[in-house]
Short mmCIF file of C-alpha atoms and ligand atoms in Angstrom, two decimals:
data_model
loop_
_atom_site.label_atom_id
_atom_site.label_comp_id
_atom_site.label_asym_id
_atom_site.label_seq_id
_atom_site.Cartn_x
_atom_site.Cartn_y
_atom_site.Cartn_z
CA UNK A 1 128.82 112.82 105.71
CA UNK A 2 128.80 115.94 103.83
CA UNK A 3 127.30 119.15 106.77
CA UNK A 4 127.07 122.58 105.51
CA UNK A 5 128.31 124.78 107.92
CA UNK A 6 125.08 125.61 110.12
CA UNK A 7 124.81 122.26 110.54
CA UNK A 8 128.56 122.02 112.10
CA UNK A 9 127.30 125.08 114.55
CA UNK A 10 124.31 122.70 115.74
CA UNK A 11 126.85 119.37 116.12
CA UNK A 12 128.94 122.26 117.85
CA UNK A 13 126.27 123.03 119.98
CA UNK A 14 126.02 126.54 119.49
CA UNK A 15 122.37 126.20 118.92
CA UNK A 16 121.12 124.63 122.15
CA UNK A 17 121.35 121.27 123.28
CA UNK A 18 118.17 119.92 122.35
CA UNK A 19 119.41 121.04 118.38
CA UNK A 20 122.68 119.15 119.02
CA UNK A 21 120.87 115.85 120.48
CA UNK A 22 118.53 115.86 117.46
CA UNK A 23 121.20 116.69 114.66
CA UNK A 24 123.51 113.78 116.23
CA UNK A 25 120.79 111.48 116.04
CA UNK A 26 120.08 112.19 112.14
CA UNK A 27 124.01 111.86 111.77
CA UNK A 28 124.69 108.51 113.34
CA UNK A 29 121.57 107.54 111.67
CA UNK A 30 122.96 108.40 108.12
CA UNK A 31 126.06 106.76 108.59
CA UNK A 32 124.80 103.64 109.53
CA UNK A 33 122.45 103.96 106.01
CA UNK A 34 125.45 104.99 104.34
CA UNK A 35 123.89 108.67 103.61
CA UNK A 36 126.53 111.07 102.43
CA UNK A 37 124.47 114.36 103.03
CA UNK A 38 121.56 115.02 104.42
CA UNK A 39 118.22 117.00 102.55
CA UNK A 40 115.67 119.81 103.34
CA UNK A 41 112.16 117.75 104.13
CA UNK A 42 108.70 119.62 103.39
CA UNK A 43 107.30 117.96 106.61
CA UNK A 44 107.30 115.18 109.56
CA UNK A 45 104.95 113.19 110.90
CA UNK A 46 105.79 111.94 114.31
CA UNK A 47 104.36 108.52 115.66
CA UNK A 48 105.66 107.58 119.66
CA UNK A 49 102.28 109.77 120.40
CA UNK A 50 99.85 107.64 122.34
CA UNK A 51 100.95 107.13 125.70
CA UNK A 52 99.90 103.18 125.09
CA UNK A 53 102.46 103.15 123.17
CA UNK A 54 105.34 105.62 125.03
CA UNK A 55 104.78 104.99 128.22
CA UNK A 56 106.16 107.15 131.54
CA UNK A 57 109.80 106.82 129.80
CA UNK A 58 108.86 108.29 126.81
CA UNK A 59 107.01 110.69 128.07
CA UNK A 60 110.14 111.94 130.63
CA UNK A 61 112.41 112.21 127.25
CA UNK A 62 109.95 114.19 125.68
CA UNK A 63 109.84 116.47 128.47
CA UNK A 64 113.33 116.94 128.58
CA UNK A 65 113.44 118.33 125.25
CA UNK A 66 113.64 122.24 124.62
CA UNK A 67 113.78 123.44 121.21
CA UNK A 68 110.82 124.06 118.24
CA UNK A 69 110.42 121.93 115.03
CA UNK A 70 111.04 124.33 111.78
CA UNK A 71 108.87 122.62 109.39
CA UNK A 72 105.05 121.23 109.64
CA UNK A 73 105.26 118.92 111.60
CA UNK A 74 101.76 116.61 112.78
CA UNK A 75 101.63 113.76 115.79
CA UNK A 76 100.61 110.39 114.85
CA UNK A 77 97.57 109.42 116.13
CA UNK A 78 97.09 109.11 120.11
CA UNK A 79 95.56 106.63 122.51
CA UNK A 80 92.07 109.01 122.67
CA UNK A 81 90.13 112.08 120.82
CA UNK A 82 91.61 114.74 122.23
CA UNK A 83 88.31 116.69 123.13
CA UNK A 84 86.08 113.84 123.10
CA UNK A 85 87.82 111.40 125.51
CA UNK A 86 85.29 110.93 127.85
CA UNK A 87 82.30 110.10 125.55
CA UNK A 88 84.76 107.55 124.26
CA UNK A 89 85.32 105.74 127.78
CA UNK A 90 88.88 106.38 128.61
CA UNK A 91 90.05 106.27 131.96
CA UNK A 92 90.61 109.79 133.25
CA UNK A 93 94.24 108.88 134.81
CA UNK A 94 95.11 107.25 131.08
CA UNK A 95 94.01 110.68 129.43
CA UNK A 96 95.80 113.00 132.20
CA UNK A 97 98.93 111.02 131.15
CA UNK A 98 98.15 111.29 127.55
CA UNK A 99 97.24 114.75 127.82
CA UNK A 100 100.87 115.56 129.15
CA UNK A 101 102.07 113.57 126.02
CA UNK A 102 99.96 115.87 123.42
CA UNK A 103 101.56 119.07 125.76
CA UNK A 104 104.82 117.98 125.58
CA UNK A 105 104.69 118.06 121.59
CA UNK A 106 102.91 121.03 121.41
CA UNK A 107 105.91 122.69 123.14
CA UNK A 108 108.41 121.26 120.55
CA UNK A 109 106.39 122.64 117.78
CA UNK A 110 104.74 119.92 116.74
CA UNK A 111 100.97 120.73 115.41
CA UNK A 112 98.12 119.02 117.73
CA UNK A 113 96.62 117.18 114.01
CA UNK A 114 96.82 113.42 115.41
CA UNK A 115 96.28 111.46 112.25
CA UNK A 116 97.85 109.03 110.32
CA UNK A 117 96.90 110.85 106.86
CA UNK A 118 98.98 114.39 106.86
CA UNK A 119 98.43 114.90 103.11
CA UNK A 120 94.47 115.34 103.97
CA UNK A 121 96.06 118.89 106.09
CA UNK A 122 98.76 120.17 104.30
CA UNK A 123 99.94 119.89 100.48
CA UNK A 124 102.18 117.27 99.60
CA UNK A 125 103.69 116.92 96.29
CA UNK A 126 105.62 114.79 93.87
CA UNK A 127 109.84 114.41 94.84
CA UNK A 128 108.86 116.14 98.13
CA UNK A 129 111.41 114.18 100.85
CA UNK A 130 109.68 113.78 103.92
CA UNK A 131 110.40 112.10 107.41
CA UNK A 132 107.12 110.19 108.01
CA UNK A 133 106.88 107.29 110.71
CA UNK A 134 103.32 105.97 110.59
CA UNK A 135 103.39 103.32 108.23
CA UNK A 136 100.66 103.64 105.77
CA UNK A 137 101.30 107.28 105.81
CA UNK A 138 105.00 106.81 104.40
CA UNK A 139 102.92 104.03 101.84
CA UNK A 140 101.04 106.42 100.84
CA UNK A 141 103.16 109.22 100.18
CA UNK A 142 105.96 107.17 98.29
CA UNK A 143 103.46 105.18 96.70
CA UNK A 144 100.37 107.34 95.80
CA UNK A 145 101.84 110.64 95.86
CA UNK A 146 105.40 109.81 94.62
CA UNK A 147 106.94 111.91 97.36
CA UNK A 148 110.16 110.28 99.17
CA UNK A 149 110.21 109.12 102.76
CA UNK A 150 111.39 106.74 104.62
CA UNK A 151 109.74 104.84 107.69
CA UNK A 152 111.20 107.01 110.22
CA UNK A 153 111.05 106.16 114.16
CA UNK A 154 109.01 108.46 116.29
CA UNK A 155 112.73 110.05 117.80
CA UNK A 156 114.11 110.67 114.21
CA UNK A 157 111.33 111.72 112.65
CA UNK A 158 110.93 114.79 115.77
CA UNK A 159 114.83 115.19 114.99
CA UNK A 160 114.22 115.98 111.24
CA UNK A 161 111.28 118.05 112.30
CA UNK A 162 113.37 120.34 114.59
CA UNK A 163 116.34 120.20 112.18
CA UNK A 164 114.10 120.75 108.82
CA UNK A 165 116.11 118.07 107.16
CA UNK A 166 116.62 113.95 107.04
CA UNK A 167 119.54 111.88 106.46
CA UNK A 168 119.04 111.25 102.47
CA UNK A 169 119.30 107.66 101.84
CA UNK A 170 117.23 104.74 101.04
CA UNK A 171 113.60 106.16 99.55
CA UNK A 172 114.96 109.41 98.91
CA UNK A 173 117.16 108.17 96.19
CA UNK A 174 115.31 106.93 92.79
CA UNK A 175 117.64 104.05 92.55
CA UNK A 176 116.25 101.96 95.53
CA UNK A 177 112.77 102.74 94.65
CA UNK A 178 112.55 100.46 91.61
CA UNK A 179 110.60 97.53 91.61
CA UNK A 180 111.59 93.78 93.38
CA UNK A 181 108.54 91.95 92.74
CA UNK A 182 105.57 91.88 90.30
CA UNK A 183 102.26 91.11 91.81
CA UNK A 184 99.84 89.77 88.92
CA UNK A 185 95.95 89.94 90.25
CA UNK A 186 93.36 87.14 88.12
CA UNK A 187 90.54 88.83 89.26
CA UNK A 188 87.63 91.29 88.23
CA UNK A 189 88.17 93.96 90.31
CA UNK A 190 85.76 96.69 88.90
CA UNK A 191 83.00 95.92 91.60
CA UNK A 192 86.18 95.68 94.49
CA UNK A 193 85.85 98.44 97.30
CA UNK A 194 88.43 99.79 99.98
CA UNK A 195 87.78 96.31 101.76
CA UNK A 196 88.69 93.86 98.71
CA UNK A 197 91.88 96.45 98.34
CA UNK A 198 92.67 95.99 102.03
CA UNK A 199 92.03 92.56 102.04
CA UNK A 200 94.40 92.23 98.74
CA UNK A 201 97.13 94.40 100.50
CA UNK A 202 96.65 91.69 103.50
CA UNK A 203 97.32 89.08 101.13
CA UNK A 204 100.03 90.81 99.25
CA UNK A 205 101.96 92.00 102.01
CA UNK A 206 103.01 88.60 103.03
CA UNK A 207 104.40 87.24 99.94
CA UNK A 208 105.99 90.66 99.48
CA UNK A 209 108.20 91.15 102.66
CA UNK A 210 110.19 94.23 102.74
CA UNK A 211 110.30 93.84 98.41
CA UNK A 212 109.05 97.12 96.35
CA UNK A 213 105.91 95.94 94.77
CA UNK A 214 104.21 96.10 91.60
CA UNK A 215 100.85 95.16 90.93
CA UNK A 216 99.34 94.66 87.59
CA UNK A 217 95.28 93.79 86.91
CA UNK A 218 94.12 96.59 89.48
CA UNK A 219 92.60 99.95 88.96
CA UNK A 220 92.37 101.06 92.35
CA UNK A 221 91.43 104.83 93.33
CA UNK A 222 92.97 106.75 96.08
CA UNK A 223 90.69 105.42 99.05
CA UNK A 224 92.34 101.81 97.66
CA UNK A 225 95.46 102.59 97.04
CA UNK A 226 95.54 103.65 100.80
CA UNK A 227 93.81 100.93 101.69
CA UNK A 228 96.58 98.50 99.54
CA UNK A 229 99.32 100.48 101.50
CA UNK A 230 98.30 100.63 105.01
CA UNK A 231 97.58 96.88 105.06
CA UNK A 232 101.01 95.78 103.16
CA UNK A 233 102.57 97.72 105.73
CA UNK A 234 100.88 95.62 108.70
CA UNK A 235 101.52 92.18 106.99
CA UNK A 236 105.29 92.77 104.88
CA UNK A 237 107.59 95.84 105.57
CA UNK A 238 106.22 97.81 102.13
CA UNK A 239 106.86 101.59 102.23
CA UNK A 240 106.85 102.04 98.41
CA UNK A 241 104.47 99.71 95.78
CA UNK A 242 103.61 100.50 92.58
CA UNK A 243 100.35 100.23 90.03
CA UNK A 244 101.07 99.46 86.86
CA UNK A 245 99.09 102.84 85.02
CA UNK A 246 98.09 104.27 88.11
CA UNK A 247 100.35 105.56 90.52
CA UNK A 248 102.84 108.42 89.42
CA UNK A 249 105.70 106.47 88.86
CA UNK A 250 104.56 103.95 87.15
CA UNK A 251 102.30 105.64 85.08
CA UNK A 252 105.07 106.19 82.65
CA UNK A 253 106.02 102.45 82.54
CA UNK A 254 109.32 104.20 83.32
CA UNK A 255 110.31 100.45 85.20
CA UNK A 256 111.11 97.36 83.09
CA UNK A 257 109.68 94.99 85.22
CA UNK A 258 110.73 91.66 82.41
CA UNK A 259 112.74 89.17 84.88
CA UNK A 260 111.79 89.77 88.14
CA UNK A 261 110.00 87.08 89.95
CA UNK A 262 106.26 87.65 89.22
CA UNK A 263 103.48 85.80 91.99
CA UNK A 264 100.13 85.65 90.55
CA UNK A 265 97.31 86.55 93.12
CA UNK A 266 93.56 85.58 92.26
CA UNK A 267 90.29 86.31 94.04
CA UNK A 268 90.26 83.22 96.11
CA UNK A 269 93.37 84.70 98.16
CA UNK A 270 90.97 87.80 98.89
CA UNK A 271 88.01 85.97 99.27
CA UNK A 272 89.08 84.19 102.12
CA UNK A 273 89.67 86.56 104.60
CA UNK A 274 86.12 87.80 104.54
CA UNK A 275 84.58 85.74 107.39
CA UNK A 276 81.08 85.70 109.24
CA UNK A 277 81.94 85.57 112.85
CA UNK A 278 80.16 87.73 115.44
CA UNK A 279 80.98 91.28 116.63
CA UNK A 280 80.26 93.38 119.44
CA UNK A 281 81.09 96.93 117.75
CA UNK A 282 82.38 97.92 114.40
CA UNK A 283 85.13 100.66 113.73
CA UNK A 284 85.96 102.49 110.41
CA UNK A 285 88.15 104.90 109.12
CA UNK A 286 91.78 102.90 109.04
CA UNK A 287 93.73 104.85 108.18
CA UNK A 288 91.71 107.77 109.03
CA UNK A 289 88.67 108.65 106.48
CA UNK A 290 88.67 111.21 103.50
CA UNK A 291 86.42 113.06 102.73
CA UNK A 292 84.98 110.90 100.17
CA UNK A 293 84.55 108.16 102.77
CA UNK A 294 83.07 109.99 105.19
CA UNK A 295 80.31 110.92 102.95
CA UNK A 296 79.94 107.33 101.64
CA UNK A 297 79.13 106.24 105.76
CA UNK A 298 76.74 109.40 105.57
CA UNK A 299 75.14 107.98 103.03
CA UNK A 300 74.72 104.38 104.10
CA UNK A 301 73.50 105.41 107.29
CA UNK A 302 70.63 108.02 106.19
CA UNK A 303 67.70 106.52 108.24
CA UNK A 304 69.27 104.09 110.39
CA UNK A 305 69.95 103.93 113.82
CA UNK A 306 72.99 101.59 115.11
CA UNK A 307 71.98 98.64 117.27
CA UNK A 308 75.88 98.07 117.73
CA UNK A 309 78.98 100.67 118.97
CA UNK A 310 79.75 102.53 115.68
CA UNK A 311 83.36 103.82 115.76
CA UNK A 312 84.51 106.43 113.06
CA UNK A 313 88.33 107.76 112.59
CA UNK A 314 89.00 110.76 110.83
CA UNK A 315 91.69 113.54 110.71
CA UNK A 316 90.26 116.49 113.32
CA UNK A 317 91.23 118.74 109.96
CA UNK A 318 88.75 116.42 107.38
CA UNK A 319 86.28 116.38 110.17
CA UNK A 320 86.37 120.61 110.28
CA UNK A 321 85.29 120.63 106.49
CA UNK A 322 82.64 118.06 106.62
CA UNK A 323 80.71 119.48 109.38
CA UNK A 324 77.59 118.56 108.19
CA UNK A 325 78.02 115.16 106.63
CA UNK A 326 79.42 113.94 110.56
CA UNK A 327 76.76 115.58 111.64
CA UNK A 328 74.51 113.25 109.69
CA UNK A 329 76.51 110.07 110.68
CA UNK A 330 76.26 110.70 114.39
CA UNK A 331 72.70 111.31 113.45
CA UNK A 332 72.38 107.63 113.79
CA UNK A 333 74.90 107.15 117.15
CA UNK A 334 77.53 106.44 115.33
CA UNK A 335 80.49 108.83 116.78
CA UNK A 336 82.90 110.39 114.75
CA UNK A 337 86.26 110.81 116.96
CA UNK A 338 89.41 112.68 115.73
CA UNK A 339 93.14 111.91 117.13
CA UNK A 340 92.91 108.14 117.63
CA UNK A 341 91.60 105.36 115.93
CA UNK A 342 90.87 101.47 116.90
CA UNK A 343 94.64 100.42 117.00
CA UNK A 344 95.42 103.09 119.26
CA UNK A 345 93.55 103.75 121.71
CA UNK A 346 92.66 101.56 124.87
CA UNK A 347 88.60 101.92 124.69
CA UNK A 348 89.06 99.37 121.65
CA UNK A 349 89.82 96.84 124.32
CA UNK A 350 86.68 96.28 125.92
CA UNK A 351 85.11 94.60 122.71
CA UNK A 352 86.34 91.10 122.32
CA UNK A 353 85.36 91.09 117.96
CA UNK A 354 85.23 94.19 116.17
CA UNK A 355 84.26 94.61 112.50
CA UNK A 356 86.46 96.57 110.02
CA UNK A 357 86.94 96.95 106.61
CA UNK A 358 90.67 97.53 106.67
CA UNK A 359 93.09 94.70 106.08
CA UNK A 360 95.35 96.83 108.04
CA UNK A 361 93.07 96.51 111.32
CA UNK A 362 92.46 93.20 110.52
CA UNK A 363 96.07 92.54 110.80
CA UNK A 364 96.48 94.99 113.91
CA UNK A 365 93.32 94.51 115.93
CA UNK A 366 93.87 91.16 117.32
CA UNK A 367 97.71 92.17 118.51
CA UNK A 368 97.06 95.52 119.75
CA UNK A 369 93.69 95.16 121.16
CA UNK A 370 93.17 91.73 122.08
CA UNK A 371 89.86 90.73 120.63
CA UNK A 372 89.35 89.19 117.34
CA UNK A 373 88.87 91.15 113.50
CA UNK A 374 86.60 91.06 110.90
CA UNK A 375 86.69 92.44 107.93
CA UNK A 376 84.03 93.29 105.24
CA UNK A 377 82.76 96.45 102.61
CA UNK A 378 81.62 99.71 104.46
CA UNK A 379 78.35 98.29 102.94
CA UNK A 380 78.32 94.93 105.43
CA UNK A 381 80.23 96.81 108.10
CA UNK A 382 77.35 99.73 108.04
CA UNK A 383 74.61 96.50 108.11
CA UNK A 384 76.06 94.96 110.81
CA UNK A 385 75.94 97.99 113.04
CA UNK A 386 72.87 98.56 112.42
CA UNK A 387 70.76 95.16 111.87
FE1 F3S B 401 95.95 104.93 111.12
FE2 F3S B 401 95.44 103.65 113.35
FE3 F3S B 401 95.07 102.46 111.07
S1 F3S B 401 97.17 104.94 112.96
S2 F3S B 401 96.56 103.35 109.68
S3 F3S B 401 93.96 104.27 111.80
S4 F3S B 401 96.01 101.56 112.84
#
């Protein structure tokens, strides 16, 4: 692999141990991947954050670090709101432990924004290589924004953070993001919302696998496309999919996609993982809400009061610039938490069904949080908290 030579000063260790660790790691991780250089990255996101997730082990390598990331870098989200933690029900030894977690990044650099949805906080852009980890982050910015990542682990992506650079193979080179697989949807779509997406993405990601995507017969926006994304990520391995006329690199029809094995999908396949079985608290915002979705529970709420826990996940960042529309939403005791979401974080695990209108959740919940998942629209999801 191909160093220039203040690179060979950190393998050298002439820049601290910590620097030497991390740059070895990207290294040995290139030449496994067969990278023969490695590239400047715009930013990391770092998952490994919740200390459900880490653990006391974690946590002691973390510690044991001592150097600062040189690029913007943001935490996955963690197992609580980092303010709110209380309101939410978390044991205080769990959120003394976490707490050391969130301090221990903070030290290496590593901004306090625990979300799964960095390009809400800080510009991302078009060929921009990134090291991302949380899945339907790294979706979303290979798919949606055309950026380049790969799915990084938690360890390299804080490596490439404190190094400013990634080892450049796989989705940082245009020849392995081409298409593998043609998705063909027989459906009418133009009344589908972020749950039919999710619930598509659900479906999709199965007969996909680790395959690049592309989908013809949708027009999704960018709350579906992220909604597409994070669930094909829970279900298949997909990191990159494309739209036929929607997302940037397929809006040129720049891929011929004649030959390759094409699987129709129709609304049946959607339809059927929208099910009717009781819930004792609903949870949005997976991944984490915009701005536009935000204001859409705003609005569905005006006037009601929930009968049922209410759950919303949004970036602590999106939450600062819609002040008053959260305001509005917990207007009705719904709460709006920041940091964490229903995956994450250990309060999930007292409810034993929880509505959502993510096919990623809906993939996730039952594994990570025990209980059992049901998805529907924001619409149903908003009714059933509050009928
Ligand atoms: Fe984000 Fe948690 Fe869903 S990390 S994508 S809200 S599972």
């Amino acid at each position: 692999m191909q160093l220039d030579p203040e690179d060979e000063q950190i393998l050298a260790g002439e820049r601290g141990e910590t620097r030497q660790k991390m740059l070895e790691l990207l290294v040995a991780l290139g030449k496994v991947f067969g990278a023969e250089h490695l590239v400047p990255i715009k930013s990391a996101q770092v998952s490994g954050a919740s200390y459900k997730t880490i653990g006391k082990y974690g946590l002691d390598w973390l510690a044991s670090l001592d150097a600062k990331a040189i690029v913007p870098a943001v935490l996955n989200p963690i197992g609580m709101a980092r303010t709110r933690w209380e309101e939410m029900g978390i044991d205080p030894d769990f959120a003394k432990k976490q707490q050391a977690v969130v301090r221990a990044y903070k030290r290496l650099g590593i901004r306090l924004d625990c979300t799964c949805t960095p390009y809400y906080l800080h510009e991302t852009r078009y060929s921009d290589h990134l090291a991302w980890s949380e899945s339907s982050a790294v979706s979303y910015a290979n798919s949606v924004i055309g950026a380049r990542t790969n799915r990084e682990g938690g360890p390299s992506a804080l490596a490439a953070a404190i190094i400013g650079k990634t080892p450049c193979y796989g989705l940082h080179l245009p020849q392995n993001r081409v298409p593998q697989m043609v998705i063909d949807v027989h459906a009418d779509t133009s009344r589908w919302g972020v749950a039919d997406y999710g619930a598509l993405g659900y479906h999709a990601g199965k007969l996909v696998g680790n395959r690049i995507p592309f989908f013809q017969g949708i027009k999704p926006d960018a709350d579906q496309l992220k909604a597409i994304g994070a669930a094909m990520a829970a279900t298949g391995a997909v990191a990159l999919y494309h739209v036929e006329g929607i997302t940037p690199e397929a809006q040129k029809n720049q891929y011929d996609i004649s030959g390759i094995e094409t699987v129709p999908v129709e609304q049946a396949d959607v339809s059927r993982l929208f099910t009717d079985i009781p819930v004792d608290a609903v949870a949005l915002g997976c991944p984490h809400c915009s701005s536009a979705e935000l204001a859409e529970i705003a609005r569905l709420l005006t006037g009601k009061i929930v009968t049922k826990p209410l759950y919303v996940f949004a970036a602590q960042g999106v939450i600062d610039r819609n002040v008053k529309i959260v305001d509005s939403i917990e207007k009705s005791g719904a709460r709006v938490f920041a940091d964490t979401c229903m995956v994450v974080s250990p309060a999930m695990e007292q409810y034993s069904s929880i509505m959502i209108n993510s096919g990623k959740a809906l993939a996730y919940v039952p594994n990570m949080c025990g209980g059992q998942a049901r998805i529907g629209t924001i619409e149903d999801c908003v009714r059933v908290a509050t009928e």
